[in-house]
Amino acid sequence: MQRATMDPAEETPSMLWGLDPIFSAFARLYVRDILQMTESTQVPVDVLGTVVYKRERDDFFCYGVDDGTGVINCLCWKNDLLKEEANPTKCFDPATELEKLRRAQQSRCHLEIGELLRVRGPSHLMMALHKVNDPVMAVQIAWMMEVPQLYRQCYDKPPQLQPTATGDSSISSLSKATNTIKDFFKQKSVSRFRPYDVQDLLQPLISSQPPAASADQEPVAGPSACQQLRQLLKEALQILQDEGIVYRKVKSQDEVYHVTAHDTDLRMAVKDIIREDSKREKYAEKGCHILHILSAVRQRYSLNVSKAALELVLKSLECNSDIVSTSDSHYTVF
C-alpha cells in the first residue's frame, strides 16, 4: 500500500512534545493502522507478527511481517561479519568470541517463513528486528490482550486539554465532582446508589458566597447554593454515564444508578451471552462482535446499558481471563 509521506520539516519539532512523558515510547499498533498512517520519522512503533515472505539483497534482508490485520515490510541490514561469511578469515582472526558474534548475527538475520518476529522502528522504516521464541504462545496471548486495551484506553481517545488556572471554574468544579464520586465508589465498593447518597459529598465544592458586584452595577441574584449543588450533581452523573462508569438499569421516578465495575449481574449476563453465542457457527471462528454483544445485553438484561459501560465490563472480564479478544472488537470464551 502506498502511503503519504510527511516532510520532516512539516512535523512538529520533538522539543515541543516535552510535556508528553511517553512521546518517545514505542506505540504498539496493528499493521493495518500503520499502513493507513502518514509516514513519520518521529513516531516509533512496535509490531508483533509472523514472517510470511523474505527477500535477500546484497546489503540487507527484507521480510514481510503479518499480524493478522496486514503485512508490513521490514529491513535487516547485513553487517560486515555477515557479508564476509564465505571467507571469515580474510579480515578477522578466528577468535572464539568473534565467531560467536558472527553466528549470532547470522541467526538473527536468517529468518524462516512462519517464525514469530517483533519489529520496532519509525513508522516509515521498520528495521529493529527481534526473533521471538514463543513455544507455548505466551507472548502472543499477552500481546493480543494488551494491544486492544491500549487502543481503548489511549489511542482511540481524543486528546483532552486540562483547564488552566485562569480557565472556567465550573469546569474545574465538575471535574472535582466526578473524581469525588469515583473515589466514593472505590472506597465503599458501592454497587448501586441514589443521587442523595452522594449529594453531600459535593457540598464542599459549592461556594456559599454570592458573586461580588462592581460599584456601578446592581447586585444580581444568582442560583442558590442548593440549586448549584443539584445542578453540579446532575452534570457529574451525566458525565459518569457517558463514560460508562454508572448506568440506570430501569429508568423510573426512583433514580437508582448501578456502578458498572461492581455490578456482578451485568458481568454474568455479558459472560453468558458470549459463552452461548460463541457456540453458534456464525461466531465460532472470530467470536462475538461488541455491537452484537451490546444488542444482546439490551435485549436480555437492560435497554439502558451503554457501549461505554459494556466496554468496561469486557475489559474486566478479559483481565480476569474469563473471555479473550480474538481480534479488534471480537470476543470469545476460553
mmCIF file of C-alpha atoms in Angstrom:
data_model
loop_
_atom_site.group_PDB
_atom_site.id
_atom_site.type_symbol
_atom_site.label_atom_id
_atom_site.label_comp_id
_atom_site.label_asym_id
_atom_site.label_seq_id
_atom_site.Cartn_x
_atom_site.Cartn_y
_atom_site.Cartn_z
ATOM 1 C CA MET A 1 0.000 0.000 0.000
ATOM 2 C CA GLN A 2 1.346 3.414 -0.980
ATOM 3 C CA ARG A 3 1.282 5.782 1.972
ATOM 4 C CA ALA A 4 1.534 9.541 2.121
ATOM 5 C CA THR A 5 4.880 10.808 3.304
ATOM 6 C CA MET A 6 5.227 13.826 5.559
ATOM 7 C CA ASP A 7 8.117 16.205 5.004
ATOM 8 C CA PRO A 8 10.282 16.127 8.167
ATOM 9 C CA ALA A 9 10.281 19.921 8.096
ATOM 10 C CA GLU A 10 6.478 19.882 8.437
ATOM 11 C CA GLU A 11 6.439 17.638 11.504
ATOM 12 C CA THR A 12 6.071 19.143 14.934
ATOM 13 C CA PRO A 13 9.543 19.520 16.469
ATOM 14 C CA SER A 14 10.054 16.947 19.184
ATOM 15 C CA MET A 15 11.147 19.656 21.609
ATOM 16 C CA LEU A 16 7.552 20.893 21.625
ATOM 17 C CA TRP A 17 6.360 17.498 22.885
ATOM 18 C CA GLY A 18 8.382 17.679 26.084
ATOM 19 C CA LEU A 19 5.292 17.635 28.295
ATOM 20 C CA ASP A 20 4.292 14.218 26.912
ATOM 21 C CA PRO A 21 6.094 11.608 29.064
ATOM 22 C CA ILE A 22 5.511 8.822 26.519
ATOM 23 C CA PHE A 23 6.364 10.712 23.325
ATOM 24 C CA SER A 24 9.418 8.541 22.638
ATOM 25 C CA ALA A 25 7.748 5.291 23.728
ATOM 26 C CA PHE A 26 7.077 2.663 21.057
ATOM 27 C CA ALA A 27 3.386 2.632 20.126
ATOM 28 C CA ARG A 28 2.087 -0.928 19.871
ATOM 29 C CA LEU A 29 -0.148 -0.758 16.814
ATOM 30 C CA TYR A 30 -1.878 -3.030 14.341
ATOM 31 C CA VAL A 31 -0.186 -3.194 10.932
ATOM 32 C CA ARG A 32 -3.481 -2.130 9.351
ATOM 33 C CA ASP A 33 -3.307 1.210 11.163
ATOM 34 C CA ILE A 34 0.394 1.721 10.432
ATOM 35 C CA LEU A 35 -0.283 1.312 6.709
ATOM 36 C CA GLN A 36 -3.008 3.971 6.913
ATOM 37 C CA MET A 37 -0.854 6.457 8.836
ATOM 38 C CA THR A 38 1.101 9.286 7.277
ATOM 39 C CA GLU A 39 4.738 8.240 7.353
ATOM 40 C CA SER A 40 6.587 9.876 10.229
ATOM 41 C CA THR A 41 10.232 9.988 11.228
ATOM 42 C CA GLN A 42 9.339 10.739 14.849
ATOM 43 C CA VAL A 43 6.700 8.212 15.864
ATOM 44 C CA PRO A 44 8.284 4.847 16.812
ATOM 45 C CA VAL A 45 6.016 1.806 16.515
ATOM 46 C CA ASP A 46 6.141 -1.757 17.811
ATOM 47 C CA VAL A 47 4.708 -4.754 15.913
ATOM 48 C CA LEU A 48 4.470 -8.483 16.616
ATOM 49 C CA GLY A 49 3.774 -10.776 13.684
ATOM 50 C CA THR A 50 4.694 -13.793 11.587
ATOM 51 C CA VAL A 51 7.154 -13.835 8.691
ATOM 52 C CA VAL A 52 5.166 -14.535 5.527
ATOM 53 C CA TYR A 53 7.832 -13.818 2.892
ATOM 54 C CA LYS A 54 11.526 -12.913 2.660
ATOM 55 C CA ARG A 55 13.898 -11.460 0.084
ATOM 56 C CA GLU A 56 17.682 -11.119 0.203
ATOM 57 C CA ARG A 57 19.693 -8.310 -1.331
ATOM 58 C CA ASP A 58 23.403 -7.560 -1.259
ATOM 59 C CA ASP A 59 23.186 -5.286 1.775
ATOM 60 C CA PHE A 60 20.005 -6.314 3.574
ATOM 61 C CA PHE A 61 17.216 -8.813 4.095
ATOM 62 C CA CYS A 62 13.588 -7.785 3.532
ATOM 63 C CA TYR A 63 10.859 -9.599 5.473
ATOM 64 C CA GLY A 64 7.090 -9.367 5.259
ATOM 65 C CA VAL A 65 5.557 -9.430 8.746
ATOM 66 C CA ASP A 66 1.850 -10.253 9.120
ATOM 67 C CA ASP A 67 -0.006 -9.595 12.406
ATOM 68 C CA GLY A 68 -3.407 -10.698 11.125
ATOM 69 C CA THR A 69 -4.520 -7.199 10.078
ATOM 70 C CA GLY A 70 -1.993 -6.528 7.318
ATOM 71 C CA VAL A 71 1.572 -7.073 6.086
ATOM 72 C CA ILE A 72 4.428 -4.609 6.545
ATOM 73 C CA ASN A 73 7.930 -4.686 5.070
ATOM 74 C CA CYS A 74 10.867 -4.792 7.498
ATOM 75 C CA LEU A 75 14.572 -4.426 6.741
ATOM 76 C CA CYS A 76 17.526 -6.097 8.413
ATOM 77 C CA TRP A 77 20.861 -4.670 7.263
ATOM 78 C CA LYS A 78 23.800 -7.011 6.897
ATOM 79 C CA ASN A 79 26.944 -6.067 8.765
ATOM 80 C CA ASP A 80 30.481 -6.783 7.601
ATOM 81 C CA LEU A 81 30.680 -10.049 9.535
ATOM 82 C CA LEU A 82 27.673 -11.445 7.732
ATOM 83 C CA LYS A 83 28.781 -10.216 4.291
ATOM 84 C CA GLU A 84 32.139 -11.976 4.672
ATOM 85 C CA GLU A 85 30.599 -15.255 5.772
ATOM 86 C CA ALA A 86 32.051 -17.035 2.777
ATOM 87 C CA ASN A 87 35.627 -16.107 3.771
ATOM 88 C CA PRO A 88 35.598 -15.323 7.510
ATOM 89 C CA THR A 89 39.380 -15.492 7.944
ATOM 90 C CA LYS A 90 40.150 -12.851 5.339
ATOM 91 C CA CYS A 91 39.965 -9.834 7.629
ATOM 92 C CA PHE A 92 39.415 -11.305 11.089
ATOM 93 C CA ASP A 93 41.257 -13.576 13.433
ATOM 94 C CA PRO A 94 39.335 -16.774 14.060
ATOM 95 C CA ALA A 95 38.826 -15.914 17.736
ATOM 96 C CA THR A 96 36.108 -17.797 19.523
ATOM 97 C CA GLU A 97 34.175 -14.752 20.690
ATOM 98 C CA LEU A 98 34.266 -13.185 17.246
ATOM 99 C CA GLU A 99 32.959 -16.387 15.714
ATOM 100 C CA LYS A 100 30.119 -16.433 18.245
ATOM 101 C CA LEU A 101 29.233 -12.880 17.316
ATOM 102 C CA ARG A 102 29.132 -13.729 13.625
ATOM 103 C CA ARG A 103 26.915 -16.731 14.196
ATOM 104 C CA ALA A 104 24.560 -14.751 16.400
ATOM 105 C CA GLN A 105 24.193 -12.067 13.726
ATOM 106 C CA GLN A 106 23.649 -14.701 11.066
ATOM 107 C CA SER A 107 20.976 -16.402 13.152
ATOM 108 C CA ARG A 108 19.210 -13.104 13.771
ATOM 109 C CA CYS A 109 19.033 -12.182 10.088
ATOM 110 C CA HIS A 110 18.353 -15.612 8.631
ATOM 111 C CA LEU A 111 14.675 -15.960 9.469
ATOM 112 C CA GLU A 112 12.351 -18.524 8.010
ATOM 113 C CA ILE A 113 8.751 -18.152 6.902
ATOM 114 C CA GLY A 114 6.408 -18.884 9.797
ATOM 115 C CA GLU A 115 8.743 -17.628 12.531
ATOM 116 C CA LEU A 116 7.499 -15.075 15.066
ATOM 117 C CA LEU A 117 9.119 -11.664 14.811
ATOM 118 C CA ARG A 118 8.974 -8.481 16.852
ATOM 119 C CA VAL A 119 9.776 -5.318 14.924
ATOM 120 C CA ARG A 120 10.477 -1.791 16.147
ATOM 121 C CA GLY A 121 11.315 1.445 14.385
ATOM 122 C CA PRO A 122 9.892 4.589 12.759
ATOM 123 C CA SER A 123 6.571 4.001 11.027
ATOM 124 C CA HIS A 124 8.138 4.613 7.603
ATOM 125 C CA LEU A 125 11.072 2.195 8.029
ATOM 126 C CA MET A 126 10.884 -0.823 10.363
ATOM 127 C CA MET A 127 14.441 -2.031 10.986
ATOM 128 C CA ALA A 128 14.945 -3.284 14.570
ATOM 129 C CA LEU A 129 14.142 -6.997 14.344
ATOM 130 C CA HIS A 130 13.945 -9.464 17.206
ATOM 131 C CA LYS A 131 13.156 -13.133 16.724
ATOM 132 C CA VAL A 132 10.721 -14.324 19.395
ATOM 133 C CA ASN A 133 10.876 -17.815 20.834
ATOM 134 C CA ASP A 134 7.286 -18.498 21.890
ATOM 135 C CA PRO A 135 6.656 -22.276 22.026
ATOM 136 C CA VAL A 136 3.546 -22.036 24.250
ATOM 137 C CA MET A 137 2.259 -18.803 22.622
ATOM 138 C CA ALA A 138 2.534 -16.879 25.896
ATOM 139 C CA VAL A 139 3.967 -13.789 24.186
ATOM 140 C CA GLN A 140 1.274 -13.794 21.501
ATOM 141 C CA ILE A 141 -1.554 -14.185 24.009
ATOM 142 C CA ALA A 142 -0.189 -11.375 26.164
ATOM 143 C CA TRP A 143 0.095 -9.185 23.060
ATOM 144 C CA MET A 144 -3.491 -9.965 21.993
ATOM 145 C CA MET A 145 -4.754 -8.927 25.417
ATOM 146 C CA GLU A 146 -2.629 -5.794 25.801
ATOM 147 C CA VAL A 147 -2.985 -4.099 22.406
ATOM 148 C CA PRO A 148 -6.835 -3.866 22.378
ATOM 149 C CA GLN A 149 -6.659 -2.314 25.846
ATOM 150 C CA LEU A 150 -4.132 0.262 24.619
ATOM 151 C CA TYR A 151 -6.485 1.188 21.798
ATOM 152 C CA ARG A 152 -9.459 1.566 24.165
ATOM 153 C CA GLN A 153 -7.590 3.396 26.917
ATOM 154 C CA CYS A 154 -5.244 5.581 24.868
ATOM 155 C CA TYR A 155 -5.143 5.505 21.069
ATOM 156 C CA ASP A 156 -8.898 5.774 20.383
ATOM 157 C CA LYS A 157 -9.477 8.579 22.883
ATOM 158 C CA PRO A 158 -9.316 12.203 21.672
ATOM 159 C CA PRO A 159 -6.802 14.430 23.451
ATOM 160 C CA GLN A 160 -8.229 16.257 26.443
ATOM 161 C CA LEU A 161 -6.899 19.655 27.384
ATOM 162 C CA GLN A 162 -6.710 20.361 31.099
ATOM 163 C CA PRO A 163 -8.256 23.658 32.232
ATOM 164 C CA THR A 164 -5.729 26.350 33.065
ATOM 165 C CA ALA A 165 -5.605 28.339 36.274
ATOM 166 C CA THR A 166 -7.468 31.170 34.544
ATOM 167 C CA GLY A 167 -9.990 28.830 32.924
ATOM 168 C CA ASP A 168 -13.633 28.308 33.702
ATOM 169 C CA SER A 169 -14.012 27.459 37.389
ATOM 170 C CA SER A 170 -17.183 25.499 36.645
ATOM 171 C CA ILE A 171 -15.142 23.008 34.566
ATOM 172 C CA SER A 172 -12.734 22.546 37.463
ATOM 173 C CA SER A 173 -15.606 22.009 39.915
ATOM 174 C CA LEU A 174 -17.247 19.482 37.603
ATOM 175 C CA SER A 175 -14.001 17.551 37.243
ATOM 176 C CA LYS A 176 -13.550 17.529 41.013
ATOM 177 C CA ALA A 177 -17.139 16.377 41.463
ATOM 178 C CA THR A 178 -16.774 13.372 39.144
ATOM 179 C CA ASN A 179 -13.488 12.383 40.792
ATOM 180 C CA THR A 180 -15.055 12.680 44.247
ATOM 181 C CA ILE A 181 -17.885 10.339 43.280
ATOM 182 C CA LYS A 182 -15.452 7.878 41.663
ATOM 183 C CA ASP A 183 -13.368 7.793 44.855
ATOM 184 C CA PHE A 184 -16.544 7.113 46.838
ATOM 185 C CA PHE A 185 -17.321 4.104 44.637
ATOM 186 C CA LYS A 186 -13.838 2.664 45.169
ATOM 187 C CA GLN A 187 -13.675 3.222 48.915
ATOM 188 C CA LYS A 188 -17.162 1.931 49.703
ATOM 189 C CA SER A 189 -17.424 -0.737 46.956
ATOM 190 C CA VAL A 190 -20.824 0.678 46.058
ATOM 191 C CA SER A 191 -22.850 -1.400 43.613
ATOM 192 C CA ARG A 192 -25.843 0.924 43.353
ATOM 193 C CA PHE A 193 -26.914 4.258 44.783
ATOM 194 C CA ARG A 194 -29.365 7.141 44.542
ATOM 195 C CA PRO A 195 -28.389 10.769 43.903
ATOM 196 C CA TYR A 196 -28.986 11.835 47.502
ATOM 197 C CA ASP A 197 -26.425 9.237 48.626
ATOM 198 C CA VAL A 198 -23.603 11.235 47.017
ATOM 199 C CA GLN A 199 -25.023 14.740 47.050
ATOM 200 C CA ASP A 200 -23.461 15.726 50.370
ATOM 201 C CA LEU A 201 -20.030 14.703 49.073
ATOM 202 C CA LEU A 202 -20.153 17.614 46.633
ATOM 203 C CA GLN A 203 -21.159 20.251 49.178
ATOM 204 C CA PRO A 204 -17.559 21.482 49.762
ATOM 205 C CA LEU A 205 -17.330 22.304 46.051
ATOM 206 C CA ILE A 206 -20.183 24.831 46.229
ATOM 207 C CA SER A 207 -19.343 28.383 47.230
ATOM 208 C CA SER A 208 -21.854 29.915 49.640
ATOM 209 C CA GLN A 209 -20.705 33.479 48.882
ATOM 210 C CA PRO A 210 -22.620 35.326 46.106
ATOM 211 C CA PRO A 211 -20.537 36.844 43.318
ATOM 212 C CA ALA A 212 -19.388 40.374 44.105
ATOM 213 C CA ALA A 213 -20.938 43.200 42.088
ATOM 214 C CA SER A 214 -18.950 46.124 40.765
ATOM 215 C CA ALA A 215 -19.517 49.649 42.047
ATOM 216 C CA ASP A 216 -21.628 50.703 39.055
ATOM 217 C CA GLN A 217 -23.754 47.549 38.891
ATOM 218 C CA GLU A 218 -26.758 46.401 40.814
ATOM 219 C CA PRO A 219 -26.272 43.077 42.644
ATOM 220 C CA VAL A 220 -27.828 40.236 40.660
ATOM 221 C CA ALA A 221 -29.433 37.322 42.436
ATOM 222 C CA GLY A 222 -27.822 34.098 41.248
ATOM 223 C CA PRO A 223 -28.756 30.486 41.880
ATOM 224 C CA SER A 224 -28.817 29.439 45.495
ATOM 225 C CA ALA A 225 -26.236 27.044 46.932
ATOM 226 C CA CYS A 226 -28.837 24.270 46.902
ATOM 227 C CA GLN A 227 -29.597 24.858 43.222
ATOM 228 C CA GLN A 228 -25.899 24.911 42.376
ATOM 229 C CA LEU A 229 -25.413 21.634 44.223
ATOM 230 C CA ARG A 230 -28.257 19.899 42.383
ATOM 231 C CA GLN A 231 -27.004 21.171 39.024
ATOM 232 C CA LEU A 232 -23.442 20.070 39.747
ATOM 233 C CA LEU A 233 -24.646 16.620 40.800
ATOM 234 C CA LYS A 234 -26.778 16.297 37.654
ATOM 235 C CA GLU A 235 -23.861 17.185 35.363
ATOM 236 C CA ALA A 236 -21.443 14.910 37.220
ATOM 237 C CA LEU A 237 -23.819 11.942 36.980
ATOM 238 C CA GLN A 238 -24.276 12.602 33.265
ATOM 239 C CA ILE A 239 -20.515 12.506 32.731
ATOM 240 C CA LEU A 240 -20.252 9.250 34.674
ATOM 241 C CA GLN A 241 -22.989 7.772 32.474
ATOM 242 C CA ASP A 242 -21.248 8.948 29.298
ATOM 243 C CA GLU A 243 -18.040 7.260 30.489
ATOM 244 C CA GLY A 244 -19.931 4.051 31.282
ATOM 245 C CA ILE A 245 -18.986 4.156 34.969
ATOM 246 C CA VAL A 246 -22.643 4.168 36.041
ATOM 247 C CA TYR A 247 -25.931 3.350 34.317
ATOM 248 C CA ARG A 248 -29.612 3.112 35.190
ATOM 249 C CA LYS A 249 -30.906 -0.405 34.699
ATOM 250 C CA VAL A 250 -34.507 0.778 34.798
ATOM 251 C CA LYS A 251 -35.490 4.392 34.191
ATOM 252 C CA SER A 252 -38.223 5.330 36.638
ATOM 253 C CA GLN A 253 -39.071 8.039 39.144
ATOM 254 C CA ASP A 254 -36.893 6.252 41.669
ATOM 255 C CA GLU A 255 -33.452 7.207 40.377
ATOM 256 C CA VAL A 256 -31.290 4.169 41.050
ATOM 257 C CA TYR A 257 -27.841 4.085 39.479
ATOM 258 C CA HIS A 258 -25.747 0.936 39.136
ATOM 259 C CA VAL A 259 -21.950 1.095 39.339
ATOM 260 C CA THR A 260 -20.691 -0.832 36.308
ATOM 261 C CA ALA A 261 -17.480 -2.115 37.889
ATOM 262 C CA HIS A 262 -19.346 -3.625 40.861
ATOM 263 C CA ASP A 263 -22.429 -4.957 39.050
ATOM 264 C CA THR A 264 -21.978 -8.736 39.211
ATOM 265 C CA ASP A 265 -25.319 -9.369 37.483
ATOM 266 C CA LEU A 266 -24.246 -7.400 34.429
ATOM 267 C CA ARG A 267 -20.896 -9.189 34.336
ATOM 268 C CA MET A 268 -22.603 -12.582 34.433
ATOM 269 C CA ALA A 269 -25.082 -11.551 31.739
ATOM 270 C CA VAL A 270 -22.305 -10.447 29.381
ATOM 271 C CA LYS A 271 -20.234 -13.553 30.051
ATOM 272 C CA ASP A 272 -23.226 -15.852 29.456
ATOM 273 C CA ILE A 273 -24.057 -14.111 26.180
ATOM 274 C CA ILE A 274 -20.511 -14.526 24.860
ATOM 275 C CA ARG A 275 -20.352 -18.162 26.010
ATOM 276 C CA GLU A 276 -23.681 -19.095 24.416
ATOM 277 C CA ASP A 277 -23.364 -17.158 21.162
ATOM 278 C CA SER A 278 -19.753 -18.199 20.546
ATOM 279 C CA LYS A 279 -21.058 -21.736 20.062
ATOM 280 C CA ARG A 280 -23.082 -20.608 17.050
ATOM 281 C CA GLU A 281 -21.488 -21.264 13.671
ATOM 282 C CA LYS A 282 -21.610 -17.564 12.752
ATOM 283 C CA TYR A 283 -19.371 -16.586 15.702
ATOM 284 C CA ALA A 284 -17.332 -19.774 16.136
ATOM 285 C CA GLU A 285 -14.238 -18.505 14.314
ATOM 286 C CA LYS A 286 -13.806 -14.852 15.351
ATOM 287 C CA GLY A 287 -16.112 -14.649 18.363
ATOM 288 C CA CYS A 288 -18.869 -12.120 19.026
ATOM 289 C CA HIS A 289 -18.502 -8.519 17.893
ATOM 290 C CA ILE A 290 -19.002 -5.874 20.564
ATOM 291 C CA LEU A 291 -22.062 -4.464 18.787
ATOM 292 C CA HIS A 292 -23.678 -7.902 18.767
ATOM 293 C CA ILE A 293 -22.937 -8.285 22.475
ATOM 294 C CA LEU A 294 -24.387 -4.840 23.159
ATOM 295 C CA SER A 295 -27.571 -5.654 21.264
ATOM 296 C CA ALA A 296 -27.952 -8.948 23.140
ATOM 297 C CA VAL A 297 -27.351 -7.283 26.521
ATOM 298 C CA ARG A 298 -30.030 -4.696 25.786
ATOM 299 C CA GLN A 299 -32.485 -7.410 24.752
ATOM 300 C CA ARG A 300 -31.830 -9.832 27.609
ATOM 301 C CA TYR A 301 -30.703 -7.619 30.501
ATOM 302 C CA SER A 302 -31.342 -3.875 30.238
ATOM 303 C CA LEU A 303 -32.101 -1.425 27.440
ATOM 304 C CA ASN A 304 -30.083 1.264 29.184
ATOM 305 C CA VAL A 305 -26.621 -0.347 29.095
ATOM 306 C CA SER A 306 -24.358 1.931 27.047
ATOM 307 C CA LYS A 307 -21.476 0.864 24.831
ATOM 308 C CA ALA A 308 -19.055 2.598 27.202
ATOM 309 C CA ALA A 309 -20.398 0.562 30.141
ATOM 310 C CA LEU A 310 -20.131 -2.663 28.121
ATOM 311 C CA GLU A 311 -16.513 -1.878 27.216
ATOM 312 C CA LEU A 312 -15.655 -1.563 30.916
ATOM 313 C CA VAL A 313 -17.278 -4.932 31.617
ATOM 314 C CA LEU A 314 -15.453 -6.590 28.699
ATOM 315 C CA LYS A 315 -12.155 -5.143 29.891
ATOM 316 C CA SER A 316 -12.743 -6.507 33.399
ATOM 317 C CA LEU A 317 -13.718 -9.963 32.118
ATOM 318 C CA GLU A 318 -10.664 -10.053 29.863
ATOM 319 C CA CYS A 319 -8.333 -9.044 32.695
ATOM 320 C CA ASN A 320 -9.766 -11.910 34.769
ATOM 321 C CA SER A 321 -9.252 -14.338 31.844
ATOM 322 C CA ASP A 322 -12.997 -15.044 31.649
ATOM 323 C CA ILE A 323 -13.009 -14.028 27.979
ATOM 324 C CA VAL A 324 -10.400 -13.223 25.326
ATOM 325 C CA SER A 325 -10.404 -10.759 22.427
ATOM 326 C CA THR A 326 -9.749 -12.732 19.242
ATOM 327 C CA SER A 327 -9.348 -9.609 17.105
ATOM 328 C CA ASP A 328 -10.352 -5.981 17.151
ATOM 329 C CA SER A 329 -13.755 -5.733 18.932
ATOM 330 C CA HIS A 330 -14.422 -9.517 18.835
ATOM 331 C CA TYR A 331 -14.617 -11.661 21.974
ATOM 332 C CA THR A 332 -14.977 -15.317 22.852
ATOM 333 C CA VAL A 333 -14.549 -17.578 25.883
ATOM 334 C CA PHE A 334 -11.564 -19.787 26.572
#
